[in-house]
Structures are given as C-alpha cells and as structure tokens.
PDB file of C-alpha atoms and ligand atoms in Angstrom:
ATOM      1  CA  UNK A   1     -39.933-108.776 -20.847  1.00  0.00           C
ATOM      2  CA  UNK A   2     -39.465-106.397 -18.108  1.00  0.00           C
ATOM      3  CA  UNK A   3     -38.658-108.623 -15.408  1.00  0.00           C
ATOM      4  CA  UNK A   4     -36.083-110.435 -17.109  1.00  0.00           C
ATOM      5  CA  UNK A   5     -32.908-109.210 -15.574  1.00  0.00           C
ATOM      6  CA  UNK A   6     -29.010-109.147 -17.469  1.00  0.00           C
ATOM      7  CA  UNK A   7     -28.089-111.601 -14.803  1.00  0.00           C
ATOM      8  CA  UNK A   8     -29.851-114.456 -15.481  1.00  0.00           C
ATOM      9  CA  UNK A   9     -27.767-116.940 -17.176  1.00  0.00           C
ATOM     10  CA  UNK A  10     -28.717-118.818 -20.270  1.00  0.00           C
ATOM     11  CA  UNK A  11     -29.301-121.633 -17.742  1.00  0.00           C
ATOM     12  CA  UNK A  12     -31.682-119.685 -15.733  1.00  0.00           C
ATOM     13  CA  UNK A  13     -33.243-119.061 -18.520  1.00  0.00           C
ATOM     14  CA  UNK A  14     -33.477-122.702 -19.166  1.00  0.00           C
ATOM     15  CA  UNK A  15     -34.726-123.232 -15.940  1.00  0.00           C
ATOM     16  CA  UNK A  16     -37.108-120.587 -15.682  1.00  0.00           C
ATOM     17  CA  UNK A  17     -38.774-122.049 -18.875  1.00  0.00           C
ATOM     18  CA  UNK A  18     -39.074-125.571 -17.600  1.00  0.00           C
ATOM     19  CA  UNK A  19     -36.009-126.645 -19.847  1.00  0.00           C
ATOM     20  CA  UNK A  20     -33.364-127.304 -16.982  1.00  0.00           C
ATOM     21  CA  UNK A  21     -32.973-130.664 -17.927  1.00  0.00           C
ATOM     22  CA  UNK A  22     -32.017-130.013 -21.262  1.00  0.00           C
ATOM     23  CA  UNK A  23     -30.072-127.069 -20.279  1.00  0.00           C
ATOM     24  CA  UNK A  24     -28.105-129.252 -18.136  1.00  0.00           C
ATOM     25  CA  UNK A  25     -27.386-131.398 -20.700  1.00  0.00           C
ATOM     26  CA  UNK A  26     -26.463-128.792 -23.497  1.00  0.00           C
ATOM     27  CA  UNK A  27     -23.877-127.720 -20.810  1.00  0.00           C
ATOM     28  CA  UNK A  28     -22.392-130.324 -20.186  1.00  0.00           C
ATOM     29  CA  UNK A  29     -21.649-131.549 -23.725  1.00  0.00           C
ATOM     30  CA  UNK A  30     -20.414-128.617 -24.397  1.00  0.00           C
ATOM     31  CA  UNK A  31     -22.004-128.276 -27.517  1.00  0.00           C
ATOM     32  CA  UNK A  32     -22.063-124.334 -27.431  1.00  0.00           C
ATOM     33  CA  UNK A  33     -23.960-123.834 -31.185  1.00  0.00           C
ATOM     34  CA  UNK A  34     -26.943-126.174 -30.523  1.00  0.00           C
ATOM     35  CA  UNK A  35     -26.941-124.737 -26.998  1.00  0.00           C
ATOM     36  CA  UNK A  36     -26.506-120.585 -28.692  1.00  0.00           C
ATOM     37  CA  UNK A  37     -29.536-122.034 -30.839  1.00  0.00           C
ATOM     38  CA  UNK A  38     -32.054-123.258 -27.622  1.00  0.00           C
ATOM     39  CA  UNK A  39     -30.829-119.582 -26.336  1.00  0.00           C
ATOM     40  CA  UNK A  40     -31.704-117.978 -29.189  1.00  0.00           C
ATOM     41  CA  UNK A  41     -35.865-118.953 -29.428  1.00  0.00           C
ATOM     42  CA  UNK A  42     -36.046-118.699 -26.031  1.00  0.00           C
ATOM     43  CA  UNK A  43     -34.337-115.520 -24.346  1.00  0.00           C
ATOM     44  CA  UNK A  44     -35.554-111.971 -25.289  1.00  0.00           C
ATOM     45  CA  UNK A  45     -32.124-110.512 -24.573  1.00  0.00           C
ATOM     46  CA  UNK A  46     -30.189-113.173 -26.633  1.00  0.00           C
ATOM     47  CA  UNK A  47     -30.936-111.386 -30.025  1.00  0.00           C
ATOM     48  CA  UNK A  48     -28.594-111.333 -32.399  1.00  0.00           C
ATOM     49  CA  UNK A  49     -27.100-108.030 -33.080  1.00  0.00           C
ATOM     50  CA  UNK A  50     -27.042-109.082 -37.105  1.00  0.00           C
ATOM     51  CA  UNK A  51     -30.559-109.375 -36.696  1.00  0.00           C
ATOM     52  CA  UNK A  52     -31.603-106.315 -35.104  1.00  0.00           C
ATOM     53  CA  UNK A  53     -29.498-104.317 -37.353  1.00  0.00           C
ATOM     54  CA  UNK A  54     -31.043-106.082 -40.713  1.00  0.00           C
ATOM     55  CA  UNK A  55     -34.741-106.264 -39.240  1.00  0.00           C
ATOM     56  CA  UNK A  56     -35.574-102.383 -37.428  1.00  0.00           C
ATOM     57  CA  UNK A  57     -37.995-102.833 -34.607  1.00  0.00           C
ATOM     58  CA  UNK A  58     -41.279-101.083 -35.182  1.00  0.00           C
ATOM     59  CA  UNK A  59     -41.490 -97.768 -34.390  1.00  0.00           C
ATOM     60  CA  UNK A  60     -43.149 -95.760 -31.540  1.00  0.00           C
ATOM     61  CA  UNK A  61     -45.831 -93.146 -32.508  1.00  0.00           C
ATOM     62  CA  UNK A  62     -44.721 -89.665 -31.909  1.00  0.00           C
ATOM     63  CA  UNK A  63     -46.097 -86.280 -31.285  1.00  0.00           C
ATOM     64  CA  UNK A  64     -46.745 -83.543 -33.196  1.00  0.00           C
ATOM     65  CA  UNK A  65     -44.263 -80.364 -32.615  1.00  0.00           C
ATOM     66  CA  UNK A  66     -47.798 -78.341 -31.407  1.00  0.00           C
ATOM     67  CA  UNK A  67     -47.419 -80.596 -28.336  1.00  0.00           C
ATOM     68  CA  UNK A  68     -44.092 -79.597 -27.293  1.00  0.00           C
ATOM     69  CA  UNK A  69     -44.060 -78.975 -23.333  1.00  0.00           C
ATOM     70  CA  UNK A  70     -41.313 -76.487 -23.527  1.00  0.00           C
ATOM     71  CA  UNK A  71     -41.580 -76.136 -18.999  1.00  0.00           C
ATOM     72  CA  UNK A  72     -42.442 -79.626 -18.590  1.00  0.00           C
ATOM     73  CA  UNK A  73     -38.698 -81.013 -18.858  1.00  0.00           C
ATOM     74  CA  UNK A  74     -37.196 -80.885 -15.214  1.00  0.00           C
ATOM     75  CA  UNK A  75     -33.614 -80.616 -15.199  1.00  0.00           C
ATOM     76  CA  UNK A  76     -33.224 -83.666 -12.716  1.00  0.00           C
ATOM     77  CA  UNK A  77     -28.783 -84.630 -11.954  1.00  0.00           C
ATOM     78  CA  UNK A  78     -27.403 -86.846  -9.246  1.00  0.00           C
ATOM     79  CA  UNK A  79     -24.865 -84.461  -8.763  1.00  0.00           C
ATOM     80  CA  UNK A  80     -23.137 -81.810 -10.572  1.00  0.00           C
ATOM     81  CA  UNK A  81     -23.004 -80.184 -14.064  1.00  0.00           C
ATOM     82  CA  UNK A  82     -20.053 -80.765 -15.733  1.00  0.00           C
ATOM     83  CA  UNK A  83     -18.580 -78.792 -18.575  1.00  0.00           C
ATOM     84  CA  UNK A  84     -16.773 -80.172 -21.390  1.00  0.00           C
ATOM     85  CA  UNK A  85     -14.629 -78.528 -23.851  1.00  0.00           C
ATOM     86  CA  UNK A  86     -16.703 -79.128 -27.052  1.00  0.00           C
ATOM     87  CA  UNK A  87     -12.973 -78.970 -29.159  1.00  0.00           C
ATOM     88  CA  UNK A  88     -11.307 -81.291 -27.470  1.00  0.00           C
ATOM     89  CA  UNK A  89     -14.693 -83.993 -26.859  1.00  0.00           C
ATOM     90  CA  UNK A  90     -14.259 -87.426 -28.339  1.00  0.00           C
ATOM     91  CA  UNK A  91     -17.356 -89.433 -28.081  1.00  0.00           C
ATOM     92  CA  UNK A  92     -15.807 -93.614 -28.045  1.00  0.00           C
ATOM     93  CA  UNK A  93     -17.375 -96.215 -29.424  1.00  0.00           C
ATOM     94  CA  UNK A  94     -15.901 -99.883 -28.262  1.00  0.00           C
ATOM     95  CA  UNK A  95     -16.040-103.114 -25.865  1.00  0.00           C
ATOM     96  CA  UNK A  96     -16.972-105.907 -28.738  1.00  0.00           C
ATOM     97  CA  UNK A  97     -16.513-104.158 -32.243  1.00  0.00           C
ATOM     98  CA  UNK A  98     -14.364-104.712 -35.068  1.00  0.00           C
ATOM     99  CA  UNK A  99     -14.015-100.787 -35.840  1.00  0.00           C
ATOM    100  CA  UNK A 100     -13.521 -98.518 -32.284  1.00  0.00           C
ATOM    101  CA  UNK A 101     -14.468 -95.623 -32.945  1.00  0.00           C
ATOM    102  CA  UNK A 102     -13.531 -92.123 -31.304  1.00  0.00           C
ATOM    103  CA  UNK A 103     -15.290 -89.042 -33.002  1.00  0.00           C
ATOM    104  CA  UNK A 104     -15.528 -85.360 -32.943  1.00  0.00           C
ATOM    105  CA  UNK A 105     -18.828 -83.429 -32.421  1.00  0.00           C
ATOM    106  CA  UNK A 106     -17.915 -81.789 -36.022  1.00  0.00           C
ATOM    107  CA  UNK A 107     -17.808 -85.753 -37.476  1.00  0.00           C
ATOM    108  CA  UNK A 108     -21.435 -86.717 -35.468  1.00  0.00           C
ATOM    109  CA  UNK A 109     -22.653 -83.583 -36.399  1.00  0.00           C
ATOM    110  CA  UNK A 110     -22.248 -84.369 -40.356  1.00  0.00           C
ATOM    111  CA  UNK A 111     -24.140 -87.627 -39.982  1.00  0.00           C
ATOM    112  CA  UNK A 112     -27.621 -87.887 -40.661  1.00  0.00           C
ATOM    113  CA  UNK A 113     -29.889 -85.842 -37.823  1.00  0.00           C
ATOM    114  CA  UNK A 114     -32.585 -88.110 -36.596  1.00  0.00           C
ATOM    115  CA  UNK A 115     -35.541 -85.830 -35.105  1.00  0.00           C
ATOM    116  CA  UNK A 116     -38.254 -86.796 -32.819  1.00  0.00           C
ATOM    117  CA  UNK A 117     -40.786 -85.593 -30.420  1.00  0.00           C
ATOM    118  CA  UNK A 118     -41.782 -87.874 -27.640  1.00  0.00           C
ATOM    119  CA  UNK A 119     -42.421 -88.071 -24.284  1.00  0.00           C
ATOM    120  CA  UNK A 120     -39.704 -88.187 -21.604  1.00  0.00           C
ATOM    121  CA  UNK A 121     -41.206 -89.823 -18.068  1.00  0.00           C
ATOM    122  CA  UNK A 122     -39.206 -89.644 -14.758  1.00  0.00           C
ATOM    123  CA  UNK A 123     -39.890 -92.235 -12.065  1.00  0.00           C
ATOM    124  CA  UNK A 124     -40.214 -89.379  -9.680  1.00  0.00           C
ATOM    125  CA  UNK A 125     -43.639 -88.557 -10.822  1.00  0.00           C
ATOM    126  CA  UNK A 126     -43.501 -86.033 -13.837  1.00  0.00           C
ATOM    127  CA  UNK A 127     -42.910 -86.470 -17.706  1.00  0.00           C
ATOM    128  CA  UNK A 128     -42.659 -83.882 -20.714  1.00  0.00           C
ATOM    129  CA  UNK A 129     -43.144 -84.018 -24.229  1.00  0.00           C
ATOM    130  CA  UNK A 130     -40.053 -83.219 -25.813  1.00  0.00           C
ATOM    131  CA  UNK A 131     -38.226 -82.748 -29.510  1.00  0.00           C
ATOM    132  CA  UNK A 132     -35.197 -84.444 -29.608  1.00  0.00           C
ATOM    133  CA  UNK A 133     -32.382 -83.917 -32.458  1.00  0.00           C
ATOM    134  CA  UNK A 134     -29.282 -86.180 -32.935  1.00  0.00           C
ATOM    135  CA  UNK A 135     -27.326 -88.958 -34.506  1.00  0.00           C
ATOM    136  CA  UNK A 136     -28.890 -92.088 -34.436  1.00  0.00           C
ATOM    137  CA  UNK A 137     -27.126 -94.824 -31.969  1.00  0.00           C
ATOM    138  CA  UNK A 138     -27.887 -97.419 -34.583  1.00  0.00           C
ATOM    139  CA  UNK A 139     -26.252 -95.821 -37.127  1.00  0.00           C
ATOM    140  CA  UNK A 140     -22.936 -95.184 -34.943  1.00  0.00           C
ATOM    141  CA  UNK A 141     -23.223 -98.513 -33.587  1.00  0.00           C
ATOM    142  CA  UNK A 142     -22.886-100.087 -37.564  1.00  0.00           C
ATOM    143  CA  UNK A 143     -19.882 -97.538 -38.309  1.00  0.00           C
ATOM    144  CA  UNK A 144     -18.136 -99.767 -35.610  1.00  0.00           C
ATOM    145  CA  UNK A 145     -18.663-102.951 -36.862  1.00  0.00           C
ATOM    146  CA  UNK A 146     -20.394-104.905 -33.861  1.00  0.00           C
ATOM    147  CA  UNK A 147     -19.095-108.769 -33.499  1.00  0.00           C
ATOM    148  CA  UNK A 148     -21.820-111.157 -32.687  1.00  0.00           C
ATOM    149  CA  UNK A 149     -20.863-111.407 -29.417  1.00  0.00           C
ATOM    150  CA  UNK A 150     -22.517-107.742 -28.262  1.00  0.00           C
ATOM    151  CA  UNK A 151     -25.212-108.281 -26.362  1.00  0.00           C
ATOM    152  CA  UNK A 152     -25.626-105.142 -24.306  1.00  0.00           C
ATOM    153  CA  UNK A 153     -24.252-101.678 -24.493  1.00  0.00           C
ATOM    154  CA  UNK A 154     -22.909 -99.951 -21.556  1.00  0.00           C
ATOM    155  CA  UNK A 155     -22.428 -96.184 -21.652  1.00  0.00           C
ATOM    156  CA  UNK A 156     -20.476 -93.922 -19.544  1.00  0.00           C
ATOM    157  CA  UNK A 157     -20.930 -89.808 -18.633  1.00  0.00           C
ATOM    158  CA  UNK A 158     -18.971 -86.877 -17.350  1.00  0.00           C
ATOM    159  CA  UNK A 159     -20.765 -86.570 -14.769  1.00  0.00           C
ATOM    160  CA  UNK A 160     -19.656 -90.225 -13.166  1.00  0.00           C
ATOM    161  CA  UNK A 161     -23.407 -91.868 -14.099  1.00  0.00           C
ATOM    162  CA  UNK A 162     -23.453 -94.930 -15.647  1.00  0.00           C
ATOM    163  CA  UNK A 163     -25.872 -97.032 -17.271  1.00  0.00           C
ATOM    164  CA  UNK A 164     -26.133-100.513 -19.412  1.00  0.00           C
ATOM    165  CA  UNK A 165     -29.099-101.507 -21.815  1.00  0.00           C
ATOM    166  CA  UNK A 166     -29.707-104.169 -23.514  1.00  0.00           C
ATOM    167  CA  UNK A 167     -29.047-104.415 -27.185  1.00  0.00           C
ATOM    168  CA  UNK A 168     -32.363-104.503 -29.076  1.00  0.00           C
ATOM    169  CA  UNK A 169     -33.186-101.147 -27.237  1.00  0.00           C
ATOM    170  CA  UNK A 170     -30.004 -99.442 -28.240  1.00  0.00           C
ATOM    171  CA  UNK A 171     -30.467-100.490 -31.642  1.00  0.00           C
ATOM    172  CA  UNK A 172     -33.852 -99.290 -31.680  1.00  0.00           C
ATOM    173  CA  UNK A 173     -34.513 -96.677 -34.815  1.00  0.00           C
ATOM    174  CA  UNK A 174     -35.552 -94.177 -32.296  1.00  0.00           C
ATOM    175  CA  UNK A 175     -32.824 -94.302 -29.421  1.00  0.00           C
ATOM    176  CA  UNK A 176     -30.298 -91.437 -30.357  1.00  0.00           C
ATOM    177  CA  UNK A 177     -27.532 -89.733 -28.603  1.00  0.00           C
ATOM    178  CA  UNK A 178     -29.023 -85.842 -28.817  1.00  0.00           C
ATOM    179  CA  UNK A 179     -27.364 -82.478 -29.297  1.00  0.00           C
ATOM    180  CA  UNK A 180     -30.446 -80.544 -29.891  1.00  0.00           C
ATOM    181  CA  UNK A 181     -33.745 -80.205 -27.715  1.00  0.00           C
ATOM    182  CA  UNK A 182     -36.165 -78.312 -28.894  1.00  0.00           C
ATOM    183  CA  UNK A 183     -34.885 -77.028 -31.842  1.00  0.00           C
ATOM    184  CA  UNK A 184     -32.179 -75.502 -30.018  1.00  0.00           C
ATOM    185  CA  UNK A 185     -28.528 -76.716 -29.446  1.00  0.00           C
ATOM    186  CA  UNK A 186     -29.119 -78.809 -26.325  1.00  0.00           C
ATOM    187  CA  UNK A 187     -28.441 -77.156 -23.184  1.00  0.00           C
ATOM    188  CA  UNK A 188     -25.477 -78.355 -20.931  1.00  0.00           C
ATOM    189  CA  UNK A 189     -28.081 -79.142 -17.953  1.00  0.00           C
ATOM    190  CA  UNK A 190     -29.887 -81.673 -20.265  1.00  0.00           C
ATOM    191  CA  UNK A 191     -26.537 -83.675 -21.504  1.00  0.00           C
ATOM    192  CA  UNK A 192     -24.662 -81.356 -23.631  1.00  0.00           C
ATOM    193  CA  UNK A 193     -22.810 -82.436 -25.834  1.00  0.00           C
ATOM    194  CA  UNK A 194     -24.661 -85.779 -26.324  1.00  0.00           C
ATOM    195  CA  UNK A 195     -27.627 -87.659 -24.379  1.00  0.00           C
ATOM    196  CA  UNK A 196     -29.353 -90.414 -24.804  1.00  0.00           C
ATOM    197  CA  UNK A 197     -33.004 -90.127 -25.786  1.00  0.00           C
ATOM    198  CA  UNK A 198     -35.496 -92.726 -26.570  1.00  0.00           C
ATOM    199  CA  UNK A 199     -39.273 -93.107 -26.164  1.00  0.00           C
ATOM    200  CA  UNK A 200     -38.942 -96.949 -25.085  1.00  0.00           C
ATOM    201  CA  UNK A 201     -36.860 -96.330 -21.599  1.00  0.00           C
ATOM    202  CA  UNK A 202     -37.455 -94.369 -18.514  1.00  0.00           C
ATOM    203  CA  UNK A 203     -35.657 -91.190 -17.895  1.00  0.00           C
ATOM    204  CA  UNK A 204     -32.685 -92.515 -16.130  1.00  0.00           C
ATOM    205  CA  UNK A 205     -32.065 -95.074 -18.297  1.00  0.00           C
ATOM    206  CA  UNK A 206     -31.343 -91.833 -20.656  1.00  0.00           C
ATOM    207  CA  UNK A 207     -28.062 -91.028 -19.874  1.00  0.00           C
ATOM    208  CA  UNK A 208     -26.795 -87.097 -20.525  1.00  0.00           C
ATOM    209  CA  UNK A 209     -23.223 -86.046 -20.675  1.00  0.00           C
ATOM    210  CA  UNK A 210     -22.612 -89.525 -22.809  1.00  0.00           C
ATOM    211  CA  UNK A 211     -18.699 -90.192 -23.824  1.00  0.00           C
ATOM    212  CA  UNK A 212     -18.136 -93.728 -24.083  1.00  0.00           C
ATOM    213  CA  UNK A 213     -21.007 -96.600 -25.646  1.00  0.00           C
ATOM    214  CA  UNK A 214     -19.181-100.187 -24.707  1.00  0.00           C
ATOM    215  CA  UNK A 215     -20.334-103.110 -26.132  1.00  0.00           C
ATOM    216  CA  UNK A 216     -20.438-105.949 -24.228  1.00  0.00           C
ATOM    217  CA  UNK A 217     -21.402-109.936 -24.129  1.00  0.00           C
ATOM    218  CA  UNK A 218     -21.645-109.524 -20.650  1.00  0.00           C
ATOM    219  CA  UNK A 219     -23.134-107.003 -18.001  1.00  0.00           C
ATOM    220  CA  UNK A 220     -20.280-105.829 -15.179  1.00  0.00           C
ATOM    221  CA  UNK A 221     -22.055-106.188 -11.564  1.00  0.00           C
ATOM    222  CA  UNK A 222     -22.419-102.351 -11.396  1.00  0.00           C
ATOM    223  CA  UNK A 223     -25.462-102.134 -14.061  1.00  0.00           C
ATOM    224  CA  UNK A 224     -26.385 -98.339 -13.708  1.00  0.00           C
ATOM    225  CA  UNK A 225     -26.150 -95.689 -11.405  1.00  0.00           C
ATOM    226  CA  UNK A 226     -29.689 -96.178  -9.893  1.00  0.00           C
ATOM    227  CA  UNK A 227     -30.459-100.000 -10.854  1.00  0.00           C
ATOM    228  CA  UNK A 228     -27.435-100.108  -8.651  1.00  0.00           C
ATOM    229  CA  UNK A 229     -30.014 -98.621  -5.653  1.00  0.00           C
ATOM    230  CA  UNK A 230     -32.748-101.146  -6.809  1.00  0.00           C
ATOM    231  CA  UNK A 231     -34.582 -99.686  -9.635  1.00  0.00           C
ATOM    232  CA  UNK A 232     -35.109-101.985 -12.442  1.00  0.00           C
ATOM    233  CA  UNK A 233     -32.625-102.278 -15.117  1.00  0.00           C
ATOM    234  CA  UNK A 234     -34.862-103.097 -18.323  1.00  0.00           C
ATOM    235  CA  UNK A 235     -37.108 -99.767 -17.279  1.00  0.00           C
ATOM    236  CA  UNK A 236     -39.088-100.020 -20.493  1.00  0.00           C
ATOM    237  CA  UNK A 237     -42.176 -97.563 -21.520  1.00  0.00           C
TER     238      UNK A 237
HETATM  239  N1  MTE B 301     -25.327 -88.298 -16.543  1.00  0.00           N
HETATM  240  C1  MTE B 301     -26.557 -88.267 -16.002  1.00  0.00           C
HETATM  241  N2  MTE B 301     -27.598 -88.626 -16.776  1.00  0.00           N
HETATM  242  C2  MTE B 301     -28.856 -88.605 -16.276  1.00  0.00           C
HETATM  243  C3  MTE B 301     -29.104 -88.243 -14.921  1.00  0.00           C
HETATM  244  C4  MTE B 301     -27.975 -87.868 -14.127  1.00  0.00           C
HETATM  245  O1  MTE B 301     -28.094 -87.523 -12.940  1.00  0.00           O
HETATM  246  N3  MTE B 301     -26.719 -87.884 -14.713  1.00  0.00           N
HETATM  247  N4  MTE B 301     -30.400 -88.284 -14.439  1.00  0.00           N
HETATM  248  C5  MTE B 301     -31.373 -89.112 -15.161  1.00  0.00           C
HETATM  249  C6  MTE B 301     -32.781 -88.878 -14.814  1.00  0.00           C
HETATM  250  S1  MTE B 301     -33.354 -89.594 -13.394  1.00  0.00           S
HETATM  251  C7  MTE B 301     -33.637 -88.232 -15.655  1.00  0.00           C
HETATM  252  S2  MTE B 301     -35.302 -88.115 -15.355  1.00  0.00           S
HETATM  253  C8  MTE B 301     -33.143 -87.529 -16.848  1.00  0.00           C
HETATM  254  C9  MTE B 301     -33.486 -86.057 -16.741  1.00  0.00           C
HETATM  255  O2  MTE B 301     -33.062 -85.374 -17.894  1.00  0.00           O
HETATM  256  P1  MTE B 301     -33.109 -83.801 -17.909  1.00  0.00           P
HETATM  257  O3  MTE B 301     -32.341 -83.308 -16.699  1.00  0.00           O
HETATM  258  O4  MTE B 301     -32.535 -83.386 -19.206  1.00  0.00           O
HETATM  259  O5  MTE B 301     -34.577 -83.410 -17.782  1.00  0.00           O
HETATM  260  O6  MTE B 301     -31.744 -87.641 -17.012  1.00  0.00           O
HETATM  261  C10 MTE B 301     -31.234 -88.913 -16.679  1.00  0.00           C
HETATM  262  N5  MTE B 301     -29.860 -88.970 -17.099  1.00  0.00           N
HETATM  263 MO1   MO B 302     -35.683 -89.581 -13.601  1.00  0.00          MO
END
C-alpha cells in the first residue's frame, strides 16, 4: 500500500496490475461506470468515501495514560511559530462537499471530544507516546456532506506547511484535528488551535496550525511540504 503514489492514474494502475489491455479499452469506450467499477476492486486509494464513512476501519491499539512520555514530544517546525487570534479563527472545511463548512473553536469545541494516547514517530529518529484530545476529522468531514468524487483531503496551516492524504486515512476513527495534548489545552508550539493527530501516519504527515481540510478528486503537483523534498507521501505506521 505504501508505495502506491496519488499520481498514478487509474491506467497505471491498470498497467501495473497486468490489466493494460483492458484498461486501454475501458478508455477508450468511454464507458466511465464499468471502468469506476475495474478501479474500484483494484486500487487501494479508489475507495469510496460512502464506504469508508458507513464501514469504520479497524482501530489501532492504544496506550494506557501510565505510558504518557510527557519529554519525549520534540517540538520539531520548518520555520516559525505563528500565533492566531483564537476569536477571530475559522477552521474551513471544502474542495468536493455539498455543505462548506467554516467553524469557530467555540462550535468544534461543543462536538464530541475524541481522546487517545498513541505514539507519535518522527522520521528524524525519535517518537513519544502522547494523549491526544479533539474533534474527530470523520465526524467534521460528514457535517460537510462529501460528494463521491473526494478522494483525498488536502489541508493547509498558518505556518505555510501543507500536506495531502489520502481519504481512507482521514476518515480513519482515530485521525483527529487536536486542541488538547496531554490533558492540557494544546500548546501553540504543537499546532494550537488544531493539529492533526493520528497513530496510522508519520509525524509530518500530522499537520499543526491546521485551517483549511480540502477535499479533492485529484492531488495538486505540490503534495506536502516535505513529500515535496522526496519523502514519501502515503508515510503510513
Ligand atoms: N504546520 C506544521 N506542521 C508540522 C510541522 C511543521 O513544521 N509545520 N512539522 C511536522 C513534523 S516533521 C513533526 S515530527 C511534527 C512534530 O510535532 P510537534 O512539534 O508537536 O512535536 O509536526 C509535523 N507537523
Ligand atoms: Mo517529523
């Protein structure tokens, strides 16, 4: 699964799995639904997003809040800190949905808090076990009514990082956009108001300083801030 990139084409795909032939020949009778269908069984990252939503992924084990590695967490930022005025922050939810939303920390903060201790692992060579406390990604993904044409989300920070995932791992039950760490409202170096945290993705797939989620059909050529540098975009645990 992890070396299946966003830019292969269905084709590719088609290729890849000894299907070309066929593949050619779906394309060029343009007969998109039988075609959607060979897509479908074949390509990982072609799930439906009516199906992930209806059918929750299994869930990864967790830790116990006795294994909490309160030093552990290295505060690790491209480049600087930036400070948002909670009042006036507007998280945005939109690219392929029927319902955009744009929300206040007061309105995320009155949905359900999803808690979780897991670990975090940086590429660099360290990894803490954390507690994470949010809203679950999910959850704020259904409030905006996804069309079936979302296949990956794409989210954008303060702080000029970007990053895209695919959509089975942002609907995962245990990816989350986090305002509390710990216990404790989360701390502006680690993402304040809202980062992403997950126990299925590498650290810098886990955006901090999140305020836009975009769904797309499509991945723009600038896939994340350090996939664009050559580090792998699926980056799963
Ligand atoms: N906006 C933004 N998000 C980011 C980064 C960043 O530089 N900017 N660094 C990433 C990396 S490489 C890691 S390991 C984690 C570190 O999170 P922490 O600083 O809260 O420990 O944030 C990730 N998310
Ligand atoms: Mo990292």
């Amino acid at each position: 699964m992890s070396i299946i990139q966003p830019v292969l084409t269905r084709r590719r795909l088609l290729q890849l799995s000894g299907l070309s032939g066929m593949g050619l020949l779906l394309g060029s009778c343009a007969s998109t639904s039988i075609a959607e269908q060979v897509g479908a069984t074949i390509d990982p990252l072609n799930q439906r997003v009516e199906e992930l939503l209806l059918n929750p992924q299994a869930l990864v084990p967790e830790f116990p809040i006795s294994a909490i590695e309160p030093e552990a967490l290295l505060i690790n930022t491209f480049d600087s800190t930036p400070n948002l005025d909670r009042a006036a922050f507007r998280l945005v939810v939109d690219g392929d949905v029927a319902q955009p939303l744009s929300l206040s920390l007061a309105e995320i903060e009155s949905m359900p808090l999803t808690s979780m201790v897991i670990r975090h692992v940086c590429v660099e060579g360290w990894a803490a076990i954390v507690q994470w406390g949010g809203v679950s990604l999910r959850e704020l993904v259904r409030r905006a009514q996804p069309k079936s044409t979302a296949r990956y989300a794409y989210f954008e920070s303060a702080d000029g990082y970007y990053e895209s995932w695919d959509l089975a791992s942002t609907l995962h039950p245990q990816t989350i956009l986090a305002y509390q760490k710990n216990g404790q409202p989360l701390p502006v170096e680690n993402g304040a108001p809202l980062r992403l945290a997950a126990p299925i993705k590498l650290g810098y797939k886990q955006s901090k300083w999140v305020t836009r989620v975009t769904l797309m059909s499509q991945l723009p050529s600038k896939l994340g801030y350090w996939e664009d540098f050559g580090y792998e975009w699926f980056a799963g645990l």
